[in-house]
Coordinates of C-alpha atoms and ligand atoms in Angstrom, one line a residue:
M7 CA -101.0 -47.0 -159.9
R8 CA -104.4 -48.4 -159.8
M9 CA -103.4 -51.0 -156.7
M10 CA -101.9 -48.0 -155.2
L11 CA -105.0 -46.3 -155.4
C12 CA -106.9 -49.3 -153.8
F13 CA -104.5 -49.5 -151.2
C14 CA -105.0 -45.8 -150.2
L15 CA -108.8 -46.1 -150.4
L16 CA -108.7 -49.2 -148.2
L17 CA -106.5 -47.5 -145.7
L18 CA -108.7 -44.5 -146.0
V19 CA -111.8 -46.6 -145.3
L20 CA -110.0 -48.6 -142.4
S21 CA -108.7 -45.3 -140.7
A22 CA -112.3 -43.7 -141.2
T23 CA -114.0 -46.5 -139.7
C24 CA -111.5 -46.6 -136.8
T25 CA -112.0 -42.9 -136.1
V26 CA -115.7 -43.3 -136.3
L27 CA -115.7 -45.8 -133.1
A28 CA -113.9 -43.0 -131.2
A29 CA -115.6 -40.2 -132.9
P30 CA -117.4 -37.9 -130.7
K31 CA -119.2 -36.3 -133.4
Q32 CA -121.6 -38.3 -135.7
P33 CA -119.9 -39.0 -139.3
L34 CA -121.6 -37.1 -142.1
V35 CA -122.0 -37.7 -145.6
I36 CA -122.4 -34.6 -147.6
L37 CA -124.3 -34.8 -151.0
A38 CA -123.0 -31.9 -153.1
G39 CA -124.4 -30.8 -156.4
N40 CA -121.0 -29.3 -157.7
V41 CA -117.8 -29.4 -155.6
W42 CA -114.8 -27.2 -156.1
D43 CA -111.8 -28.6 -154.0
G44 CA -110.0 -25.2 -153.6
L45 CA -107.1 -26.2 -156.0
A46 CA -108.5 -27.5 -159.3
D47 CA -108.7 -25.2 -162.3
A48 CA -112.4 -25.7 -162.4
P49 CA -115.3 -27.2 -160.5
Q50 CA -115.5 -31.1 -160.4
G51 CA -119.0 -31.8 -160.7
P52 CA -121.3 -33.8 -158.3
A53 CA -119.6 -35.5 -155.4
E54 CA -120.0 -36.9 -151.9
I55 CA -117.7 -35.9 -149.0
L56 CA -117.4 -38.1 -146.0
V57 CA -116.7 -36.2 -142.9
V58 CA -115.5 -38.0 -139.7
D59 CA -114.2 -36.7 -136.5
G60 CA -113.8 -33.1 -137.9
K61 CA -111.7 -34.2 -140.8
I62 CA -112.7 -34.9 -144.7
A63 CA -112.1 -38.7 -144.7
A64 CA -113.2 -39.4 -148.5
V65 CA -114.2 -37.5 -151.5
G66 CA -115.5 -38.9 -154.7
K67 CA -118.5 -39.8 -156.8
T68 CA -119.6 -42.1 -153.7
V69 CA -118.1 -42.4 -150.3
P70 CA -118.3 -45.2 -147.8
R71 CA -121.3 -44.7 -145.4
P72 CA -120.3 -45.6 -141.8
E73 CA -123.0 -46.8 -139.6
G74 CA -124.9 -44.0 -138.2
A75 CA -123.8 -41.5 -140.6
R76 CA -126.1 -38.6 -141.2
V77 CA -126.5 -37.4 -144.8
V78 CA -126.7 -33.7 -145.6
D79 CA -128.2 -32.9 -148.8
L80 CA -126.7 -30.1 -150.6
S81 CA -127.5 -31.5 -154.0
T82 CA -129.0 -28.2 -155.3
K83 CA -125.6 -26.4 -153.8
F84 CA -122.1 -25.5 -154.8
V85 CA -119.7 -26.9 -152.4
M86 CA -116.1 -25.3 -151.5
P87 CA -113.5 -25.1 -148.6
G88 CA -114.6 -22.6 -146.0
F89 CA -113.3 -19.0 -146.5
I90 CA -110.2 -17.8 -145.0
D91 CA -109.5 -14.1 -144.3
S92 CA -105.7 -13.5 -143.6
H93 CA -106.3 -9.9 -142.5
I94 CA -109.2 -8.9 -139.8
H95 CA -109.4 -7.0 -136.9
L96 CA -111.8 -8.7 -134.8
T97 CA -111.9 -6.1 -132.0
G98 CA -112.5 -3.2 -134.4
G99 CA -115.5 -1.5 -136.5
S100 CA -116.2 2.2 -137.0
K101 CA -117.6 2.9 -133.4
V102 CA -114.6 1.4 -131.8
I103 CA -112.2 3.7 -133.9
A104 CA -114.2 6.6 -133.1
N105 CA -114.1 6.1 -129.5
L106 CA -110.9 4.3 -129.1
A107 CA -109.6 6.4 -126.2
S108 CA -112.9 5.9 -124.2
L109 CA -113.7 2.3 -124.8
N110 CA -112.5 -0.2 -122.1
D111 CA -111.3 -3.6 -122.9
A112 CA -114.7 -5.3 -121.9
A113 CA -116.4 -3.4 -124.8
L114 CA -113.9 -4.5 -127.2
A115 CA -114.2 -8.1 -126.1
L116 CA -118.0 -7.7 -126.8
V117 CA -117.4 -6.3 -130.3
G118 CA -115.1 -9.3 -130.9
V119 CA -117.8 -11.8 -129.7
S120 CA -120.3 -10.4 -132.1
A121 CA -117.8 -10.3 -134.9
C122 CA -116.6 -13.9 -134.6
E123 CA -120.2 -14.9 -135.0
K124 CA -120.9 -12.6 -138.0
V125 CA -117.7 -13.7 -139.8
L126 CA -118.3 -17.3 -139.3
N127 CA -122.0 -16.9 -140.7
N128 CA -120.6 -15.6 -143.6
G129 CA -118.5 -18.7 -144.5
F130 CA -115.2 -17.6 -143.1
T131 CA -113.9 -20.5 -140.9
T132 CA -110.4 -19.3 -140.3
V133 CA -109.3 -15.6 -139.8
R134 CA -105.8 -14.1 -139.1
D135 CA -106.3 -11.1 -136.7
A136 CA -103.8 -8.3 -138.0
G137 CA -104.1 -6.1 -134.8
D138 CA -105.9 -6.1 -131.5
F139 CA -107.7 -2.7 -131.0
S140 CA -107.3 -3.0 -127.1
I141 CA -104.7 -0.8 -126.1
V142 CA -103.1 -2.8 -123.5
A143 CA -105.0 -6.0 -123.1
W144 CA -105.0 -9.0 -125.4
V145 CA -108.6 -9.6 -126.4
V146 CA -107.9 -11.5 -129.7
G147 CA -106.1 -14.0 -127.4
E148 CA -109.2 -14.5 -125.4
L149 CA -111.3 -14.6 -128.3
K150 CA -109.2 -17.4 -129.7
K151 CA -109.5 -19.4 -126.5
S152 CA -113.2 -18.9 -125.9
V153 CA -113.6 -20.2 -129.6
E154 CA -111.5 -23.1 -129.2
A155 CA -113.4 -23.9 -126.0
G156 CA -116.6 -23.7 -127.8
D157 CA -117.9 -20.9 -125.5
I158 CA -118.8 -18.7 -128.3
K159 CA -119.0 -19.2 -132.2
G160 CA -116.5 -18.1 -134.2
P161 CA -113.8 -18.9 -136.9
R162 CA -110.6 -20.4 -136.2
I163 CA -108.3 -17.5 -135.1
I164 CA -104.7 -17.0 -135.7
N165 CA -103.4 -14.2 -133.6
G166 CA -101.2 -11.5 -134.9
G167 CA -101.4 -9.5 -131.3
H168 CA -100.8 -6.1 -131.3
M169 CA -99.2 -4.3 -134.1
I170 CA -95.8 -3.0 -133.3
S171 CA -95.6 0.5 -134.5
A172 CA -93.0 3.3 -134.4
I173 CA -93.8 6.3 -132.2
G174 CA -96.2 8.5 -134.0
G175 CA -96.7 5.4 -136.5
H176 CA -99.8 3.6 -138.0
F177 CA -100.7 1.9 -134.8
D178 CA -99.2 4.2 -132.3
F179 CA -101.9 4.2 -129.4
G180 CA -99.3 6.3 -127.4
G181 CA -101.5 9.3 -127.7
M182 CA -104.4 7.4 -125.7
I183 CA -102.0 6.0 -122.9
R184 CA -103.9 6.0 -119.8
N185 CA -102.5 6.4 -116.2
G186 CA -98.8 5.7 -116.2
M187 CA -98.9 3.2 -119.0
T188 CA -95.7 2.9 -120.8
M189 CA -95.0 2.8 -124.6
E190 CA -93.9 -0.8 -124.5
Q191 CA -97.1 -1.9 -123.1
V192 CA -98.8 -0.6 -126.3
S193 CA -96.5 -2.1 -128.6
V194 CA -94.7 1.0 -129.6
A195 CA -91.0 0.4 -130.3
E196 CA -88.2 1.5 -131.8
G197 CA -84.4 0.5 -132.5
T198 CA -83.1 -2.8 -132.8
T199 CA -83.2 -3.6 -129.2
G200 CA -86.4 -2.1 -128.7
L201 CA -88.1 -3.9 -131.6
K202 CA -86.6 -7.2 -130.2
R203 CA -88.2 -6.4 -127.0
A204 CA -91.4 -5.7 -128.4
V205 CA -91.4 -9.0 -130.2
H206 CA -90.6 -10.9 -127.1
N207 CA -93.4 -9.1 -125.4
Q208 CA -96.0 -10.6 -128.2
A209 CA -94.6 -13.8 -127.9
R210 CA -94.8 -13.7 -124.0
H211 CA -98.6 -13.1 -124.6
G212 CA -98.9 -16.1 -126.8
V213 CA -99.5 -14.8 -130.4
D214 CA -99.1 -16.7 -133.3
W215 CA -97.7 -14.2 -135.8
I216 CA -95.7 -10.9 -135.3
K217 CA -97.2 -8.0 -137.0
F218 CA -95.8 -4.6 -137.5
A219 CA -96.3 -1.3 -139.4
G220 CA -93.5 -0.8 -141.7
S221 CA -95.2 2.4 -143.4
G222 CA -97.7 4.9 -142.5
G223 CA -101.4 4.8 -143.4
F224 CA -104.4 6.3 -144.9
L225 CA -106.4 6.3 -141.5
S226 CA -103.6 7.4 -139.2
P227 CA -103.4 10.9 -138.3
S228 CA -99.6 11.6 -138.2
D229 CA -98.1 9.7 -140.9
G230 CA -98.8 9.1 -144.8
P231 CA -98.7 6.0 -146.7
E232 CA -95.4 6.4 -148.1
D233 CA -93.7 7.2 -144.8
L234 CA -91.2 4.7 -143.6
S235 CA -91.5 3.9 -140.0
Y236 CA -88.2 1.3 -139.5
S237 CA -84.7 1.4 -141.1
Q238 CA -83.8 -1.8 -143.1
E239 CA -81.4 -2.7 -139.8
E240 CA -84.6 -2.5 -137.8
M241 CA -86.8 -4.6 -139.7
N242 CA -84.0 -7.2 -140.0
A243 CA -83.8 -7.2 -136.3
L244 CA -87.3 -7.6 -135.9
V245 CA -87.9 -10.5 -138.3
A246 CA -84.7 -12.2 -136.9
A247 CA -86.3 -12.0 -133.4
A248 CA -89.4 -13.6 -134.5
R249 CA -87.7 -16.2 -136.5
D250 CA -85.9 -17.2 -133.3
L251 CA -89.0 -17.8 -131.6
G252 CA -90.5 -19.6 -134.5
K253 CA -93.0 -16.6 -135.4
P254 CA -93.7 -15.8 -138.9
V255 CA -94.1 -11.8 -139.6
F256 CA -96.5 -10.0 -141.5
V257 CA -96.0 -6.3 -142.2
H258 CA -98.5 -3.5 -142.8
A259 CA -97.0 -1.7 -145.8
Y260 CA -98.3 0.7 -148.6
G261 CA -95.1 2.4 -149.9
D262 CA -92.9 0.7 -152.1
E263 CA -89.8 1.3 -150.3
A264 CA -91.6 -0.1 -147.2
V265 CA -92.8 -3.4 -149.0
R266 CA -89.2 -3.7 -150.5
R267 CA -87.5 -3.4 -147.0
A268 CA -89.8 -5.7 -145.3
A269 CA -89.5 -8.4 -148.4
L270 CA -85.4 -7.9 -148.0
A271 CA -86.0 -8.5 -144.2
G272 CA -87.7 -11.7 -144.8
V273 CA -91.4 -11.3 -143.6
R274 CA -93.9 -14.1 -144.7
S275 CA -96.6 -11.6 -146.2
I276 CA -97.1 -8.1 -147.1
E277 CA -100.2 -6.5 -146.0
H278 CA -101.9 -4.0 -148.5
G279 CA -98.8 -3.3 -150.6
S280 CA -101.2 -0.8 -152.5
L281 CA -98.2 1.4 -153.8
S282 CA -96.0 -1.5 -154.9
S283 CA -93.9 -0.9 -157.9
V284 CA -93.8 -3.7 -160.6
A285 CA -90.0 -4.5 -159.9
T286 CA -91.2 -4.9 -156.1
L287 CA -93.9 -7.2 -157.0
E288 CA -91.6 -9.1 -159.1
M289 CA -89.3 -9.4 -156.1
L290 CA -92.3 -10.8 -154.0
A291 CA -93.1 -13.2 -156.8
S292 CA -89.6 -14.6 -156.9
K293 CA -89.2 -14.8 -153.0
G294 CA -92.4 -16.6 -152.5
I295 CA -93.7 -13.7 -150.3
Y296 CA -97.4 -13.7 -150.0
L297 CA -99.3 -10.4 -150.8
V298 CA -102.7 -9.8 -148.7
P299 CA -103.9 -6.8 -150.9
T300 CA -107.2 -5.8 -148.9
Q301 CA -108.6 -4.6 -152.1
I302 CA -112.3 -4.1 -150.8
A303 CA -110.7 -1.7 -148.3
V304 CA -108.0 0.2 -150.2
V305 CA -108.8 -0.1 -153.9
A306 CA -112.4 0.2 -153.9
N307 CA -112.0 3.5 -152.0
A308 CA -109.6 4.6 -154.8
R309 CA -112.0 3.9 -157.5
E310 CA -114.8 6.0 -156.0
T311 CA -112.3 8.9 -155.0
A312 CA -111.3 8.9 -158.7
K313 CA -114.8 9.1 -159.8
G314 CA -115.2 12.3 -157.4
N315 CA -117.3 10.1 -155.0
L316 CA -115.0 11.5 -151.9
N317 CA -115.5 9.4 -148.6
M318 CA -117.0 12.1 -146.2
S319 CA -117.2 10.0 -143.2
V320 CA -113.3 10.1 -142.8
S321 CA -111.2 12.9 -141.4
E322 CA -109.8 15.6 -143.8
I323 CA -106.2 14.4 -143.6
T324 CA -107.4 11.0 -144.8
R325 CA -109.4 12.5 -147.5
E326 CA -106.6 14.4 -148.7
K327 CA -104.4 11.2 -148.6
N328 CA -107.3 9.4 -150.6
I329 CA -107.2 11.9 -153.3
K330 CA -103.4 12.1 -153.7
Y331 CA -102.9 8.3 -153.9
A332 CA -106.1 7.2 -155.6
P333 CA -104.5 6.9 -159.3
R334 CA -101.4 5.2 -158.1
V335 CA -103.4 2.7 -156.2
L336 CA -105.4 1.8 -159.2
E337 CA -102.4 1.5 -161.3
C338 CA -100.8 -0.8 -158.6
A339 CA -104.0 -3.0 -158.5
G340 CA -103.9 -3.6 -162.1
N341 CA -100.1 -4.6 -161.9
V342 CA -100.8 -6.9 -159.0
A343 CA -103.5 -8.8 -161.3
K344 CA -100.8 -8.9 -164.1
S345 CA -98.3 -10.1 -161.6
N346 CA -97.4 -13.8 -160.4
V347 CA -97.4 -12.9 -156.8
K348 CA -99.2 -15.4 -154.3
I349 CA -102.4 -13.6 -153.3
A350 CA -104.3 -14.3 -150.2
L351 CA -107.6 -12.7 -149.5
G352 CA -107.6 -10.3 -146.7
T353 CA -110.6 -7.9 -146.0
D354 CA -109.2 -5.5 -143.2
L355 CA -112.8 -5.8 -141.6
G356 CA -112.7 -3.9 -138.5
T357 CA -111.4 -0.7 -140.1
Y358 CA -115.1 -0.6 -141.2
D359 CA -118.0 -2.5 -139.8
F360 CA -119.0 -6.0 -139.5
T361 CA -122.2 -5.4 -141.2
V362 CA -120.3 -5.6 -144.6
N363 CA -119.9 -9.1 -145.8
G364 CA -116.1 -9.9 -146.3
A365 CA -116.9 -12.2 -149.1
K366 CA -117.1 -9.2 -151.4
E367 CA -113.4 -9.1 -151.6
F368 CA -113.8 -12.1 -153.9
G369 CA -115.7 -9.8 -156.1
E370 CA -113.5 -6.8 -155.6
M371 CA -110.5 -8.9 -156.6
V372 CA -112.1 -10.0 -159.9
L373 CA -113.1 -6.5 -160.6
N374 CA -109.3 -5.6 -160.3
G375 CA -108.3 -8.0 -163.0
L376 CA -107.8 -11.3 -160.7
S377 CA -109.3 -14.3 -162.5
P378 CA -112.1 -16.0 -160.3
L379 CA -109.7 -19.0 -160.0
R380 CA -107.0 -17.0 -158.3
A381 CA -109.4 -15.2 -156.3
L382 CA -111.3 -18.2 -155.1
K383 CA -107.8 -19.9 -154.5
A384 CA -106.7 -16.6 -152.5
G385 CA -109.6 -17.2 -150.0
T386 CA -109.1 -20.9 -149.7
S387 CA -106.0 -22.9 -150.6
M388 CA -103.5 -20.1 -151.0
A389 CA -104.3 -18.6 -147.7
A390 CA -104.0 -22.0 -146.2
E391 CA -100.6 -22.1 -147.5
L392 CA -99.8 -18.7 -146.1
L393 CA -101.0 -19.5 -142.7
S394 CA -99.6 -23.3 -142.8
L395 CA -102.9 -24.4 -142.2
N396 CA -104.4 -28.1 -142.9
A397 CA -107.4 -26.6 -144.4
G398 CA -108.4 -24.6 -147.4
S399 CA -109.1 -27.5 -149.7
I400 CA -110.9 -30.5 -149.9
A401 CA -109.2 -33.7 -149.6
P402 CA -108.8 -36.6 -147.3
G403 CA -107.1 -35.6 -144.1
K404 CA -107.9 -31.9 -144.2
L405 CA -110.0 -30.3 -141.6
A406 CA -113.6 -30.3 -142.7
D407 CA -114.3 -26.7 -143.4
L408 CA -116.8 -26.2 -145.9
V409 CA -119.4 -23.9 -147.2
A410 CA -122.2 -24.1 -149.5
L411 CA -123.4 -21.5 -152.2
P412 CA -126.5 -21.1 -154.3
G413 CA -124.4 -21.1 -157.6
N414 CA -121.2 -21.4 -159.3
P415 CA -118.5 -18.7 -158.1
F416 CA -116.6 -19.4 -161.3
D417 CA -119.6 -18.1 -163.3
D418 CA -120.6 -15.4 -160.8
I419 CA -118.3 -14.4 -158.0
T420 CA -120.9 -12.8 -156.1
V421 CA -122.4 -15.9 -154.9
T422 CA -119.5 -16.2 -152.2
E423 CA -121.7 -13.6 -150.6
K424 CA -124.6 -15.9 -150.4
V425 CA -123.3 -18.7 -148.2
S426 CA -126.3 -20.9 -146.8
F427 CA -124.3 -23.7 -145.2
V428 CA -121.0 -23.4 -142.9
M429 CA -119.2 -26.2 -141.6
K430 CA -116.0 -25.8 -139.3
D431 CA -114.1 -28.7 -138.1
G432 CA -116.9 -30.8 -139.1
V433 CA -119.5 -29.1 -137.1
V434 CA -122.3 -27.6 -138.9
Y435 CA -122.9 -23.7 -137.7
R436 CA -125.1 -22.9 -140.5
D437 CA -127.7 -24.6 -142.6
D438 CA -130.4 -22.3 -144.2
K439 CA -133.2 -24.8 -145.7
Ligands
ZN518 ZN1 -105.4 -3.9 -141.0

């Protein structure tokens, strides 16, 4: 075992040294006051992290120091993997939602550029976009390209394209169709053939994941959270078409039956799932389907509604839905905490403003009964597992995505909202002195 370890270390040092020679970026040695690797049950104490060529090359009490390495002193900080938001809408925000019919795609692109910078600044190094607010353009795909090219600052983007929706369903922008546009152009689709075409259309525009609305919602004007958008047969056809193209599927679903159908169809993650029954949560756990509960958006609102603090900024229809479902949303949140479902953090930012720090979701999940460990994993290693990402934990070979906090989030989860240092792919984007 010991020999094996030495051999591995030697290999690491060798590979690190080799990479350094070819590395365009200067190697970094981070001195961390306390480290949590994204996986262990508790923080692991002071450590050094060697970053070479955008990846973590070594972690330990001491690490090799390649020639010319720069030392980054975070010895008074808590260092953990960069946060991952598995549910965001980079082209959204309250102004966008209020003016969707009149905003053009250039405006949405500018919203997205600004959102990218804010989100990265708050420590989110990867996000999965859960629905482009552009009616016909593919703005999120362009944001992704710009971030990858280094033209704009932002998190790594996993593009969920346009949310496929039924006519009058949760993401039906059909009512806003301009000059001769077709339903297909706005990703509104029905029937097994129609859904297959919609999936192919998403793939043609280069999306990474397929998103669809399996139920209605709170904000949508013409349906409710328990309304069902698609039959079992339709969901099966959609997921099968996506699978044939190697695209995983995620579904917007509130009501229990929509969650159940989507799980049976074989989606990889359920978004919201806020009215799931205990039996359905057990099914998700047994099938290994991830839940992205977006509690800061849904449960926080239900808690305030139950106290009588109604959200007056939403429409009357939405307010009525909030009142009707608040008790069941709160009950479900309790059941989620008691379940063994794999939880990934999602903020649903973009359905509200980017002035809110998405890291509040960590605290919200803890408030709703998740342990700090489960909440922290939800925003790091578990989300990386959901997204098949070589990040979300601090180990040799992983992408060097790191954040530093002023304290230990296992003791006070809200320190996740006080990020002072952000590294993505080995590049430092924020370092408050
Ligand atoms: Zn959403």
